[in-house]
Amino acid sequence: MDLGETEKFGLEKRSVDSLNCNTIGLSTTEWNQIGSLPSPSTSMADSFGHVIWNQLPANTHNLNFSNAQATASSSNIGRPVPLNWNPSDSLTKGGMFLNAGPGMLPLSLSQFPCDVGFTERAARFSCFSDLAYPLTVPGTSDAIAEAQMQKIEAGGIEVLKGRSVLIDQSSNSGSPMKEQREKRASEFSEPEFSEDARDESTNLSKGVFGNNEKKRSNQYMESDQGQASSQLPFGPAEDATDDKQKAEKNSSTMATVKSSGKNSKDSGEAPKEDYIHVRARRGQATNSHSLAERVRREKISERMKFLQDLVPGCSKVTGKAVMLDEIINYVQSLQRQVEFLSMKLAAVNPSIDFNIEGLLSKDLFQTRTVSSSAIGFTPEMIHQQLHPPHQDLIQLGMPGIMNPSDAFRRAPNLQLTSTSGYKEATQQMTNAWDDDLHNVVQMTYPPLKTQDLNGAPRDGFPL
Amino acid sequence: MIFSDSPAIEQNGILDPAKDRIRIRKRGGSTAAQLSLSRWRTSKQNRIYSAKLFDALRRIRQTDSPVKPRSQSVKVAADRALAVTAGGRTRWSNAILAGRSIRRKNRRIRPAGGGERPTKLLSAARRSVKIPAVERKVKFLGRLVPGCRKLPLPSLLEEATDYIAALEMQVRVMASLAEKLSGFAGVPVASRPESDSASPIPS
């Protein structure tokens, strides 16, 4: 019983030491990554590892050599793999020691499903380490490496034990773990590149004035990427294309805004042109006004002339005011005459009906006289003119046979023209009368007529 | 002799239509004012006006109203006959034809007591304002010609020209009618008042 307790305490100490060794191992692996070694030495390291693990308490010289081999094997495996592997291995070892493993095989067999879970967790931790890599500074890494070497030298045997354990576990489960880790690394690497590409495209599209928009777009892209990564692997790419389209739309809207601005400027310029046009119109208006004023003056002067002709006593008047006075006086006098005559007509006796009939008959007579006066002949002249044709007819009838026939022919023509009553007929009558007068004048000369008459019977007698 | 007469007649016949055509063209070229003046001086217008005046006087005789004096009714009838003869083509004729209704409306609108004071005040205000001589005379002429109070000068002169010609015809016709009626009535010349014989009536 006492020996069992002492063994238990020893195992606990060893587990604690192994944890410390794991932390030191992480730092050493980093150091190894910085100074990478060639890969062919992996097989040698594995073989020496087994030997050393079997002969741990015996040889110190072998321990130093095994350290060098371990570092080589870790570098050969790959950067994230040993970091992920070390803590799980240490935990499993702790479990073994605590359980007081009399049999090695069943524990090793039971480790495989546990290793899978631990590997997943290690992958997550490796994500953090990957994220941390670009943030590291080369000076700081060198300092860390030196500290690790110092610890190793101080630690001695305990550190060596941890190293050997790590190597063995990695050699046991190398191939499937490596493949899984590589896939995960490739998956995580793709979105990073896509993000970078998106950022560059957005920067180019937006230009200098889009800083705030860039920041917002980055935030939205990160959230979209998270959702897409949880749902589909190709989601972020689609989001990137959408963002590009949005950027193009924004640029098109900016172009439309600029074009609308130009249109607004053009519309602003249009009223200026209208204003200029209005000035031209003003000039034209002045010209038309002057023309209208001129026309008005001409009308006034023309009508004043008519009034001068119409109003008695205004023919010699020149001033406008004086002429208006004369016109006013004349109109007033005419109106007074109308009033006087209306009073006179009102004072007539009641026998107006009979008087009107008589007046109508007289009016008819006056119309005849007016018509004759219009033609230019007075009644006396008409009577005087009517007498000569009768005398002419009588005289013509006396001398011979041919002349009376001509006279009779002329007489009905004259009567027809007189009865027609038209102006043309009256003019023809006047012409006829003139001809008759000429004939009378010719007949008044007796020697000519007697000679003609004497000549005519002589010609008749010989026949 | 016979042959010599016929070409003279033909020549005269050819020339006369040409003269008439020339005259017609000249008449066609005259202005509106000249046409209006010539219209009032034609015998046709005289006959039309005299006939309408006869009818009006006959109606007045038949419908002898005691309210209005006969002379006033005769004057109104004469003016209306003149406006009808004008044919409503001028502003003054339309104003005369519409004058009775306008006067009645004015009487109805303005009460006797309330209407007098504003008119007095308005007349006083108008007297205080001084107007140039020509403008004042133009306004006075506008009041003499019916319906032409607010017309511009060119239109007023045109209306005045037509109105003066119409008044001359009216005076001529009324004078002739008065002489005829007095002759048929058998009124002796010696019994007529001196103002009748002394009145200067233009022929």
XYZ file of C-alpha atoms in Angstrom, chain B residues 107 110-117:
9
model
C -83.759 106.165 -62.054
C -80.443 105.823 -57.545
C -82.972 107.114 -54.973
C -83.787 110.823 -55.172
C -82.628 111.828 -51.697
C -79.517 109.688 -51.452
C -78.321 110.237 -55.004
C -78.080 114.018 -55.023
C -75.356 114.537 -52.436
